[in-house]
Amino acid sequence: MRVLIVGAVMLATSAGAAFAQNAADGEKDFAVCRACHQVGDSAENMLGPQLNGLDGRKAGGVADYPYSEAMKNSGITWNAATFKQYIHDPQAMVKGTKMPFAGIKDDTKVADLWAYISQFDDDGAIKKK
Ligand code: HEC
């Protein structure tokens, strides 16, 4: 029993550390997105919409941002899976999107990016875990 508990604690700790690492890597990878997107405290729309509270947000959901019809009508809700598919190849998932970005094929990078972006709540604060 004792061994089991120690094992579970170790697992939980290493999973937490791995997540933090992913988010840190994702913050670096976000540099390519930052040309057009902001996330976090005081994030504003630029060429692309701000990305606060993206986890669970409806595509085209930022009220004062002028989306393409394609994005507004896509019916997507952003989560780890839809984000991954979109960032792999934005034009393929949302035909006619005005996001001028070729995509990232590297799954680790996309997962790190999601770990970073999905930390932020609607107000741009880091969610408490
Ligand atoms: C050159 C500018 C540009 C770059 C670089 C860019 N985007 Fe975008 N992004 C846009 C634009 C413009 C839109 C709005 C698309 C539309 O309305 O069709 C958008 C839309 C999005 C959306 C949908 C948001 C919503 O509210 O539905 C997500 C998610 C997103 N981008 C993530 C990213 C990520 C992550 C990166 C970096 C890997 C990135 N973008 C790089 C310009 C960019």
CSV table of C-alpha atoms and ligand atoms in Angstrom, one decimal:
chain,number,residue,atom,x,y,z
A,1,MET,CA,0.0,0.0,0.0
A,2,ARG,CA,2.8,2.4,1.0
A,3,VAL,CA,4.6,1.7,-2.2
A,4,LEU,CA,1.5,2.4,-4.2
A,5,ILE,CA,0.9,5.8,-2.6
A,6,VAL,CA,4.5,6.9,-3.1
A,7,GLY,CA,4.3,5.8,-6.7
A,8,ALA,CA,1.1,7.7,-7.2
A,9,VAL,CA,2.6,10.9,-5.7
A,10,MET,CA,5.7,10.6,-7.9
A,11,LEU,CA,3.5,10.1,-11.0
A,12,ALA,CA,1.4,13.1,-10.2
A,13,THR,CA,4.5,15.3,-9.5
A,14,SER,CA,6.2,14.3,-12.7
A,15,ALA,CA,3.0,14.9,-14.7
A,16,GLY,CA,2.8,18.4,-13.2
A,17,ALA,CA,6.4,19.1,-14.1
A,18,ALA,CA,5.9,17.9,-17.6
A,19,PHE,CA,2.9,20.1,-18.0
A,20,ALA,CA,4.9,23.2,-16.8
A,21,GLN,CA,7.7,22.3,-19.2
A,22,ASN,CA,5.3,22.0,-22.1
A,23,ALA,CA,3.8,25.4,-21.3
A,24,ALA,CA,7.2,27.0,-21.1
A,25,ASP,CA,8.2,25.5,-24.5
A,26,GLY,CA,4.8,26.6,-25.9
A,27,GLU,CA,5.5,30.1,-24.8
A,28,LYS,CA,8.6,30.1,-26.9
A,29,ASP,CA,6.8,28.6,-29.8
A,30,PHE,CA,4.1,31.2,-29.5
A,31,ALA,CA,6.6,33.7,-30.9
A,32,VAL,CA,5.5,32.9,-34.4
A,33,CYS,CA,1.8,33.6,-33.4
A,34,ARG,CA,2.7,36.8,-31.6
A,35,ALA,CA,3.1,38.6,-34.9
A,36,CYS,CA,-0.7,38.5,-35.1
A,37,HIS,CA,-2.1,37.3,-31.7
A,38,GLN,CA,-1.9,38.4,-28.1
A,39,VAL,CA,-2.8,36.3,-25.0
A,40,GLY,CA,-2.7,37.1,-21.3
A,41,ASP,CA,-3.2,40.2,-19.2
A,42,SER,CA,-4.3,43.2,-21.4
A,43,ALA,CA,-4.3,41.1,-24.6
A,44,GLU,CA,-5.9,43.0,-27.5
A,45,ASN,CA,-7.0,42.1,-31.0
A,46,MET,CA,-4.3,42.7,-33.6
A,47,LEU,CA,-4.3,41.3,-37.1
A,48,GLY,CA,-5.7,38.2,-35.4
A,49,PRO,CA,-8.1,38.0,-32.4
A,50,GLN,CA,-6.8,37.8,-28.8
A,51,LEU,CA,-6.7,34.2,-27.5
A,52,ASN,CA,-7.7,34.5,-23.9
A,53,GLY,CA,-10.0,31.8,-22.6
A,54,LEU,CA,-9.5,29.8,-25.8
A,55,ASP,CA,-10.2,26.4,-24.2
A,56,GLY,CA,-14.0,26.0,-24.7
A,57,ARG,CA,-14.4,29.2,-26.7
A,58,LYS,CA,-16.5,29.1,-29.9
A,59,ALA,CA,-14.6,29.9,-33.1
A,60,GLY,CA,-15.3,33.5,-34.1
A,61,GLY,CA,-16.2,34.3,-30.5
A,62,VAL,CA,-14.5,37.6,-29.8
A,63,ALA,CA,-17.3,40.1,-30.2
A,64,ASP,CA,-15.3,43.1,-31.5
A,65,TYR,CA,-13.0,41.2,-33.9
A,66,PRO,CA,-13.9,41.1,-37.7
A,67,TYR,CA,-13.7,37.4,-38.5
A,68,SER,CA,-14.0,35.9,-41.9
A,69,GLU,CA,-17.4,34.3,-42.7
A,70,ALA,CA,-15.6,31.0,-42.9
A,71,MET,CA,-14.4,31.2,-39.3
A,72,LYS,CA,-17.7,32.6,-37.9
A,73,ASN,CA,-19.6,29.8,-39.6
A,74,SER,CA,-17.2,27.0,-38.9
A,75,GLY,CA,-19.1,25.6,-35.8
A,76,ILE,CA,-15.8,24.8,-34.1
A,77,THR,CA,-15.4,24.9,-30.3
A,78,TRP,CA,-11.7,25.2,-29.4
A,79,ASN,CA,-10.1,22.4,-27.4
A,80,ALA,CA,-6.9,20.4,-27.6
A,81,ALA,CA,-8.2,18.3,-30.5
A,82,THR,CA,-9.7,21.0,-32.7
A,83,PHE,CA,-6.7,23.3,-32.0
A,84,LYS,CA,-4.3,20.6,-33.1
A,85,GLN,CA,-6.3,19.9,-36.3
A,86,TYR,CA,-6.5,23.7,-37.1
A,87,ILE,CA,-2.9,24.5,-36.4
A,88,HIS,CA,-1.6,21.6,-38.5
A,89,ASP,CA,-3.2,23.2,-41.5
A,90,PRO,CA,-5.6,26.2,-40.9
A,91,GLN,CA,-6.8,26.4,-44.5
A,92,ALA,CA,-7.7,22.7,-44.7
A,93,MET,CA,-9.8,22.8,-41.5
A,94,VAL,CA,-11.5,26.2,-42.1
A,95,LYS,CA,-11.6,26.7,-45.9
A,96,GLY,CA,-11.5,30.5,-46.5
A,97,THR,CA,-10.0,31.5,-43.2
A,98,LYS,CA,-8.1,34.7,-43.4
A,99,MET,CA,-5.5,33.5,-41.0
A,100,PRO,CA,-2.4,33.7,-43.3
A,101,PHE,CA,-0.4,30.9,-41.7
A,102,ALA,CA,0.8,27.7,-43.3
A,103,GLY,CA,0.5,25.6,-40.2
A,104,ILE,CA,2.8,23.6,-37.8
A,105,LYS,CA,3.0,19.8,-38.4
A,106,ASP,CA,5.1,19.0,-35.3
A,107,ASP,CA,2.7,17.4,-32.8
A,108,THR,CA,5.0,18.2,-29.8
A,109,LYS,CA,5.1,21.9,-30.7
A,110,VAL,CA,1.3,22.0,-31.2
A,111,ALA,CA,0.7,20.3,-27.8
A,112,ASP,CA,3.2,22.7,-26.1
A,113,LEU,CA,1.4,25.6,-27.8
A,114,TRP,CA,-1.9,24.4,-26.4
A,115,ALA,CA,-0.4,23.9,-22.9
A,116,TYR,CA,0.7,27.5,-23.0
A,117,ILE,CA,-2.4,29.1,-24.5
A,118,SER,CA,-5.0,27.0,-22.6
A,119,GLN,CA,-3.6,28.2,-19.3
A,120,PHE,CA,-5.3,31.6,-19.7
A,121,ASP,CA,-8.9,32.3,-18.6
A,122,ASP,CA,-11.2,34.8,-20.2
A,123,ASP,CA,-9.5,37.7,-18.4
A,124,GLY,CA,-6.1,36.6,-19.4
A,125,ALA,CA,-5.1,35.4,-16.0
A,126,ILE,CA,-3.3,32.0,-15.5
A,127,LYS,CA,-6.0,29.5,-14.3
A,128,LYS,CA,-5.4,27.9,-11.0
A,129,LYS,CA,-4.9,24.2,-11.3
B,1,HEC,C1,0.1,36.4,-40.0
B,1,HEC,C2,-0.9,36.5,-38.9
B,1,HEC,C3,-1.2,35.3,-38.1
B,1,HEC,C4,-0.4,34.4,-37.5
B,1,HEC,C5,1.2,34.3,-37.7
B,1,HEC,C6,-1.2,33.5,-36.8
B,1,HEC,N1,-2.5,33.8,-36.8
B,1,HEC,FE1,-4.0,32.9,-35.9
B,1,HEC,N2,-5.4,34.1,-36.8
B,1,HEC,C7,-5.0,35.2,-37.6
B,1,HEC,C8,-6.2,35.7,-38.2
B,1,HEC,C9,-6.3,36.9,-39.2
B,1,HEC,C10,-7.3,35.0,-37.6
B,1,HEC,C11,-8.8,35.2,-37.9
B,1,HEC,C12,-9.2,34.2,-39.0
B,1,HEC,C13,-10.5,34.3,-39.6
B,1,HEC,O1,-11.4,35.1,-39.2
B,1,HEC,O2,-10.8,33.6,-40.6
B,1,HEC,C14,-6.7,34.0,-36.8
B,1,HEC,C15,-7.5,33.1,-36.0
B,1,HEC,C16,-6.9,32.2,-35.1
B,1,HEC,C17,-7.7,31.3,-34.2
B,1,HEC,C18,-9.2,31.3,-34.1
B,1,HEC,C19,-9.6,32.2,-33.0
B,1,HEC,C20,-11.1,32.4,-32.8
B,1,HEC,O3,-11.4,33.3,-32.0
B,1,HEC,O4,-11.9,31.6,-33.3
B,1,HEC,C21,-6.8,30.6,-33.5
B,1,HEC,C22,-7.1,29.6,-32.4
B,1,HEC,C23,-5.5,31.0,-33.9
B,1,HEC,N3,-5.6,32.0,-34.9
B,1,HEC,C24,-4.3,30.6,-33.4
B,1,HEC,C25,-3.0,30.9,-33.9
B,1,HEC,C26,-1.8,30.3,-33.4
B,1,HEC,C27,-1.7,29.3,-32.2
B,1,HEC,C28,-0.8,30.8,-34.1
B,1,HEC,C29,0.7,30.4,-34.1
B,1,HEC,C30,1.0,29.0,-34.2
B,1,HEC,C31,-1.4,31.7,-35.1
B,1,HEC,N4,-2.7,31.7,-34.9
B,1,HEC,C32,-0.7,32.4,-36.0
B,1,HEC,C33,-3.8,35.6,-37.9
B,1,HEC,C34,-2.6,34.9,-37.6
